[in-house]
XYZ file of N, CA and C in Angstrom:
492
model
N 0.845 -1.188 0.000
C 0.000 0.000 0.000
C 0.885 1.244 0.000
N 0.622 2.166 -0.889
C 1.438 3.377 -1.019
C 1.128 4.343 0.117
N 2.146 4.974 0.606
C 2.021 5.961 1.660
C 1.808 7.325 1.016
N 1.067 8.208 1.710
C 0.823 9.559 1.210
C 2.134 10.257 0.870
N 3.186 10.027 1.668
C 4.461 10.707 1.469
C 5.208 10.215 0.234
N 4.803 9.066 -0.308
C 5.484 8.511 -1.473
C 4.910 8.984 -2.792
N 3.762 9.630 -2.776
C 3.063 9.975 -4.014
C 3.035 11.491 -4.214
N 3.782 12.036 -5.200
C 3.792 13.493 -5.439
C 2.403 14.042 -5.760
N 1.541 13.233 -6.396
C 0.189 13.703 -6.713
C -0.617 13.938 -5.438
N -0.417 13.071 -4.429
C -1.111 13.253 -3.161
C -0.632 14.525 -2.461
N 0.682 14.811 -2.559
C 1.218 16.050 -1.993
C 0.576 17.260 -2.681
N 0.418 17.196 -4.001
C -0.181 18.304 -4.749
C -1.631 18.513 -4.324
N -2.379 17.425 -4.125
C -3.777 17.532 -3.684
C -3.847 18.162 -2.297
N -2.948 17.726 -1.394
C -2.935 18.272 -0.044
C -2.581 19.764 -0.063
N -1.597 20.150 -0.868
C -1.206 21.561 -0.964
C -2.340 22.399 -1.537
N -3.049 21.869 -2.538
C -4.170 22.597 -3.131
C -5.283 22.775 -2.114
N -5.547 21.747 -1.329
C -6.597 21.830 -0.306
C -6.232 22.865 0.747
N -4.971 22.824 1.213
C -4.550 23.759 2.236
C -4.542 25.196 1.739
N -4.184 25.411 0.471
C -4.141 26.783 -0.049
C -5.537 27.339 -0.289
N -6.543 26.475 -0.392
C -7.901 26.961 -0.640
C -8.669 27.221 0.647
N -8.156 26.761 1.791
C -8.848 26.972 3.055
C -8.699 28.417 3.510
N -9.774 28.954 4.073
C -9.739 30.313 4.596
C -8.958 30.330 5.897
N -8.052 31.276 6.080
C -7.327 31.367 7.343
C -8.246 31.835 8.469
N -7.875 31.522 9.691
C -8.674 31.924 10.838
C -8.367 33.369 11.212
N -9.282 33.998 11.932
C -9.118 35.383 12.382
C -8.213 35.432 13.601
N -7.582 36.568 13.803
C -6.753 36.764 14.992
C -7.644 36.853 16.224
N -7.174 36.323 17.367
C -7.951 36.461 18.599
C -7.980 37.904 19.056
N -9.046 38.306 19.735
C -9.212 39.679 20.198
C -8.849 39.855 21.668
N -8.414 38.799 22.351
C -8.141 38.888 23.779
C -6.815 39.580 24.045
N -6.665 40.094 25.260
C -5.426 40.757 25.668
C -4.295 39.773 25.921
N -4.612 38.475 25.995
C -3.582 37.472 26.232
C -2.526 37.466 25.135
N -2.888 37.935 23.951
C -1.990 37.894 22.806
C -1.492 39.284 22.422
N -1.561 40.239 23.337
C -1.267 41.635 23.010
C 0.118 41.835 22.402
N 1.136 41.178 22.918
C 2.497 41.383 22.423
C 2.947 40.303 21.448
N 2.032 39.453 21.050
C 2.402 38.321 20.211
C 2.474 38.669 18.722
N 1.722 39.639 18.277
C 1.592 39.897 16.840
C 2.519 40.999 16.378
N 3.112 40.804 15.217
C 3.942 41.807 14.585
C 3.054 42.556 13.596
N 2.794 43.833 13.844
C 1.880 44.591 12.986
C 2.385 44.740 11.566
N 3.702 44.607 11.352
C 4.255 44.724 10.010
C 4.223 43.405 9.246
N 3.741 42.358 9.869
C 3.727 41.037 9.239
C 2.719 41.033 8.086
N 3.138 40.651 6.877
C 2.216 40.628 5.746
C 1.212 39.494 5.888
N 0.043 39.656 5.265
C -0.924 38.572 5.298
C -0.397 37.417 4.481
N -0.770 36.231 4.861
C -0.319 35.046 4.146
C 0.926 34.426 4.733
N 1.392 34.890 5.888
C 2.600 34.345 6.481
C 2.317 32.948 6.997
N 3.130 31.996 6.604
C 2.983 30.626 7.049
C 3.329 30.555 8.529
N 2.502 29.861 9.307
C 2.771 29.667 10.713
C 2.134 30.719 11.600
N 1.560 31.763 11.051
C 0.862 32.766 11.831
C -0.572 32.861 11.379
N -1.416 33.436 12.208
C -2.809 33.618 11.818
C -2.908 34.866 10.961
N -3.743 34.832 9.962
C -3.871 35.969 9.061
C -5.324 36.388 8.958
N -5.557 37.582 8.477
C -6.914 38.082 8.357
C -7.434 38.024 6.930
N -6.578 37.869 5.955
C -7.018 37.844 4.563
C -6.192 36.834 3.794
N -6.795 36.283 2.740
C -6.050 35.352 1.894
C -5.023 36.123 1.088
N -3.896 35.525 0.802
C -2.885 36.208 -0.002
C -3.395 36.502 -1.411
N -2.904 37.582 -1.973
C -3.250 37.907 -3.354
C -2.749 36.810 -4.269
N -3.502 36.523 -5.321
C -3.088 35.509 -6.273
C -3.558 34.123 -5.910
N -4.237 33.974 -4.758
C -4.699 32.644 -4.395
C -5.955 32.324 -5.188
N -6.148 31.070 -5.474
C -7.327 30.644 -6.207
C -7.853 29.366 -5.596
N -9.129 29.110 -5.754
C -9.755 27.922 -5.187
C -9.090 26.675 -5.736
N -8.456 25.896 -4.880
C -7.847 24.644 -5.285
C -6.538 24.785 -6.045
N -6.027 25.993 -6.217
C -4.800 26.188 -6.977
C -3.698 26.730 -6.101
N -2.528 26.911 -6.673
C -1.400 27.415 -5.884
C -1.582 28.885 -5.537
N -0.942 29.312 -4.456
C -0.984 30.716 -4.092
C 0.318 31.377 -4.489
N 0.268 32.663 -4.713
C 1.470 33.421 -5.019
C 2.108 33.831 -3.700
N 3.339 33.386 -3.429
C 3.955 33.724 -2.152
C 4.155 35.218 -2.011
N 3.926 35.736 -0.818
C 4.163 37.138 -0.521
C 5.493 37.249 0.214
N 6.110 38.414 0.238
C 7.379 38.572 0.946
C 7.251 38.106 2.389
N 8.238 37.362 2.847
C 8.221 36.881 4.213
C 7.587 35.515 4.375
N 7.087 34.907 3.301
C 6.492 33.580 3.408
C 7.488 32.538 2.924
N 7.223 31.309 3.255
C 8.093 30.210 2.849
C 7.530 29.602 1.582
N 8.360 29.424 0.568
C 7.911 28.830 -0.689
C 8.028 27.310 -0.655
N 8.967 26.790 0.078
C 9.171 25.344 0.167
C 9.944 25.060 1.446
N 9.951 23.794 1.853
C 10.827 23.429 2.945
C 11.290 21.985 2.813
N 12.383 21.711 3.468
C 12.931 20.366 3.561
C 12.597 19.866 4.953
N 11.950 18.713 5.018
C 11.494 18.173 6.290
C 12.271 16.909 6.612
N 12.948 16.928 7.751
C 13.681 15.762 8.222
C 12.726 14.946 9.085
N 12.290 13.796 8.581
C 11.278 13.000 9.268
C 11.825 12.305 10.508
N 13.151 12.210 10.650
C 13.745 11.586 11.830
C 13.745 12.568 13.001
N 14.179 13.796 12.761
C 14.264 14.794 13.832
C 13.061 15.728 13.875
N 12.156 15.636 12.899
C 10.995 16.526 12.764
C 11.403 17.988 12.594
N 12.559 18.225 12.009
C 13.030 19.582 11.756
C 12.644 19.997 10.342
N 12.188 21.232 10.196
C 11.854 21.780 8.885
C 12.816 22.923 8.577
N 13.367 22.919 7.377
C 14.315 23.932 6.940
C 13.676 24.701 5.793
N 13.322 25.958 6.028
C 12.593 26.749 5.050
C 13.453 27.280 3.923
N 12.845 27.341 2.739
C 13.462 27.950 1.559
C 12.523 29.077 1.150
N 12.920 30.314 1.418
C 12.062 31.467 1.160
C 11.777 31.685 -0.316
N 10.699 32.419 -0.620
C 10.293 32.611 -2.014
C 11.276 33.422 -2.850
N 12.103 34.253 -2.220
C 13.079 35.050 -2.957
C 14.417 34.329 -3.079
N 14.527 33.176 -2.445
C 15.778 32.415 -2.423
C 15.968 31.668 -3.731
N 17.059 31.888 -4.428
C 17.332 31.219 -5.696
C 18.281 30.038 -5.537
N 18.998 29.981 -4.417
C 19.995 28.936 -4.210
C 19.997 28.538 -2.741
N 19.988 27.230 -2.471
C 19.990 26.689 -1.115
C 20.972 25.530 -1.097
N 22.108 25.689 -0.383
C 23.174 24.679 -0.383
C 23.106 23.801 0.860
N 23.504 22.522 0.659
C 23.481 21.544 1.734
C 24.791 20.771 1.760
N 25.275 20.459 2.959
C 26.499 19.690 3.111
C 27.053 19.822 4.518
N 28.230 19.231 4.753
C 28.856 19.255 6.067
C 29.496 20.592 6.404
N 29.898 21.347 5.397
C 30.625 22.601 5.630
C 29.808 23.675 6.309
N 30.494 24.596 6.973
C 29.841 25.678 7.724
C 29.123 26.691 6.853
N 29.557 26.856 5.626
C 28.983 27.892 4.763
C 27.673 27.474 4.104
N 27.213 26.242 4.327
C 25.980 25.759 3.716
C 24.758 26.335 4.428
N 23.667 26.438 3.688
C 22.401 26.880 4.277
C 21.855 25.818 5.223
N 22.057 24.563 4.880
C 21.697 23.434 5.744
C 22.979 22.657 6.017
N 23.518 22.825 7.236
C 24.768 22.164 7.591
C 24.462 20.795 8.191
N 25.006 19.763 7.574
C 24.840 18.390 8.022
C 26.129 17.942 8.711
N 26.483 18.653 9.767
C 27.781 18.486 10.423
C 28.003 17.086 10.980
N 26.951 16.406 11.414
C 27.103 15.090 12.037
C 27.004 13.939 11.042
N 26.764 14.239 9.788
C 26.619 13.202 8.765
C 27.974 12.986 8.090
N 28.685 11.945 8.506
C 30.004 11.658 7.962
C 30.000 11.209 6.516
N 28.852 10.848 5.982
C 28.741 10.420 4.583
C 28.454 11.595 3.640
N 28.116 12.758 4.187
C 27.851 13.942 3.367
C 29.156 14.662 3.065
N 29.272 15.191 1.860
C 30.446 15.981 1.487
C 30.325 17.383 2.066
N 31.438 18.121 2.106
C 31.382 19.491 2.620
C 30.398 20.343 1.829
N 30.488 20.264 0.526
C 29.537 20.943 -0.361
C 28.889 19.844 -1.182
N 27.782 19.317 -0.699
C 27.203 18.100 -1.249
C 26.222 18.370 -2.396
N 25.209 19.188 -2.141
C 24.162 19.418 -3.146
C 23.565 20.805 -2.944
N 22.797 21.235 -3.945
C 22.102 22.511 -3.830
C 20.740 22.403 -4.480
N 19.817 23.219 -3.974
C 18.495 23.353 -4.592
C 18.461 24.732 -5.219
N 18.118 24.776 -6.495
C 18.015 26.056 -7.193
C 16.567 26.271 -7.600
N 16.196 27.536 -7.661
C 14.852 27.919 -8.076
C 14.965 28.740 -9.346
N 14.194 28.344 -10.348
C 14.106 29.106 -11.600
C 12.628 29.330 -11.875
N 12.180 30.545 -11.617
C 10.752 30.836 -11.738
C 9.993 30.082 -10.661
N 9.023 29.280 -11.075
C 8.248 28.475 -10.136
C 8.770 27.052 -10.021
N 9.911 26.765 -10.627
C 10.435 25.402 -10.631
C 11.659 25.286 -9.733
N 11.756 24.148 -9.050
C 12.888 23.852 -8.185
C 13.657 22.661 -8.750
N 14.981 22.712 -8.596
C 15.855 21.635 -9.056
C 16.841 21.305 -7.947
N 17.205 20.024 -7.832
C 18.280 19.622 -6.942
C 19.451 19.213 -7.821
N 20.660 19.606 -7.401
C 21.847 19.332 -8.193
C 22.966 18.854 -7.268
N 23.577 17.743 -7.626
C 24.724 17.227 -6.889
C 25.937 18.089 -7.239
N 26.746 18.413 -6.247
C 27.907 19.287 -6.461
C 29.211 18.494 -6.524
N 29.152 17.301 -7.129
C 30.346 16.471 -7.237
C 30.678 15.774 -5.936
N 29.663 15.427 -5.166
C 29.873 14.788 -3.867
C 30.457 13.390 -4.027
N 31.065 12.895 -2.969
C 31.680 11.564 -2.982
C 30.628 10.460 -3.098
N 29.544 10.569 -2.330
C 28.542 9.505 -2.271
C 27.294 9.775 -3.108
N 27.212 10.916 -3.761
C 26.091 11.212 -4.632
C 24.859 11.706 -3.896
N 23.879 12.148 -4.687
C 22.601 12.644 -4.180
C 21.504 11.770 -4.752
N 20.599 11.329 -3.906
C 19.510 10.468 -4.345
C 18.186 11.212 -4.251
N 17.345 11.033 -5.262
C 15.982 11.549 -5.259
C 15.075 10.343 -5.410
N 14.257 10.100 -4.386
C 13.381 8.927 -4.339
C 14.156 7.642 -4.627
N 15.365 7.542 -4.077
C 16.173 6.337 -4.190
C 17.013 6.225 -5.447
N 16.914 7.192 -6.362
C 17.691 7.158 -7.604
C 18.817 8.180 -7.557
N 20.004 7.737 -7.942
C 21.167 8.602 -7.987
C 20.992 9.610 -9.125
N 21.133 10.903 -8.828
C 20.942 11.942 -9.836
C 22.093 12.938 -9.802
N 22.348 13.549 -10.953
C 23.254 14.699 -11.006
C 22.437 15.973 -10.890
N 21.256 15.948 -11.531
C 20.323 17.074 -11.473
C 18.923 16.527 -11.722
N 17.951 17.015 -10.949
C 16.572 16.558 -11.121
C 15.612 17.668 -10.726
N 14.494 17.742 -11.425
C 13.449 18.706 -11.088
C 12.640 18.161 -9.916
N 12.291 19.066 -8.997
C 11.505 18.695 -7.829
C 10.082 19.218 -7.987
N 9.114 18.342 -7.797
C 7.703 18.718 -7.942
C 7.023 18.839 -6.588
N 7.647 18.340 -5.539
C 7.065 18.337 -4.199
C 6.746 16.912 -3.785
N 7.154 16.549 -2.583
C 6.914 15.216 -2.066
C 8.069 14.262 -2.237
N 9.119 14.651 -2.944
C 10.259 13.767 -3.169
C 11.088 13.615 -1.890
N 11.729 12.458 -1.783
C 12.669 12.220 -0.700
C 14.074 12.423 -1.251
N 14.831 13.339 -0.638
C 16.215 13.592 -1.011
C 17.105 12.906 0.014
N 18.144 12.235 -0.457
C 19.106 11.640 0.455
C 20.476 12.218 0.167
N 21.035 12.832 1.205
C 22.350 13.448 1.136
C 23.181 12.782 2.226
N 24.135 11.947 1.826
C 24.856 11.139 2.805
C 23.880 10.157 3.424
N 23.763 10.180 4.745
C 22.793 9.332 5.446
C 21.511 10.093 5.795
N 21.477 11.395 5.518
C 20.349 12.238 5.861
C 19.267 12.163 4.792
N 18.032 11.891 5.228
C 16.892 11.846 4.312
C 15.974 13.021 4.612
N 15.640 13.764 3.572
C 14.812 14.950 3.689
C 13.649 14.869 2.704
N 12.476 15.316 3.117
C 11.306 15.366 2.234
C 11.178 16.796 1.728
N 11.112 16.977 0.390
C 10.959 18.307 -0.212
C 9.471 18.589 -0.347
N 9.019 19.682 0.261
C 7.590 20.009 0.273
C 7.402 21.429 -0.264
N 6.566 21.583 -1.277
C 6.208 22.889 -1.796
C 5.040 23.427 -0.973
N 5.072 24.722 -0.700
C 3.971 25.340 0.037
C 3.227 26.311 -0.832
């Protein structure tokens, strides 16, 4: 039986459903007086908003607004999510300190192992000449387009790529 996480089409359906739901209103109680940032744009992921983001459509993708996350890498072992902002064109991963996602404890990852690039609305993963290679859904790749829901393996680290 296929798992929801294994099927990119299921991820697309879930993302479409979530983008079509109306956000909840902010609470009016004084308990939250210092919690809200008045400069926060509507549509911010992880916060409550008062209006749907511009460009959203019923069942379709939304246009990310400044300050929102366009995608993230989810580590299912540690439950850590690493955001890739909508203005970000390059996201590097590896053991080295200069990477956006440092995999310091993964001895099988290269210092500069792989990168995710964004071109328009499309994301790609590219191996940077690593020793052990980069896998997408279990297949060794030099470069591959990401549609959302894929499992990336860098060294021993497995990450799920999720479009928001």
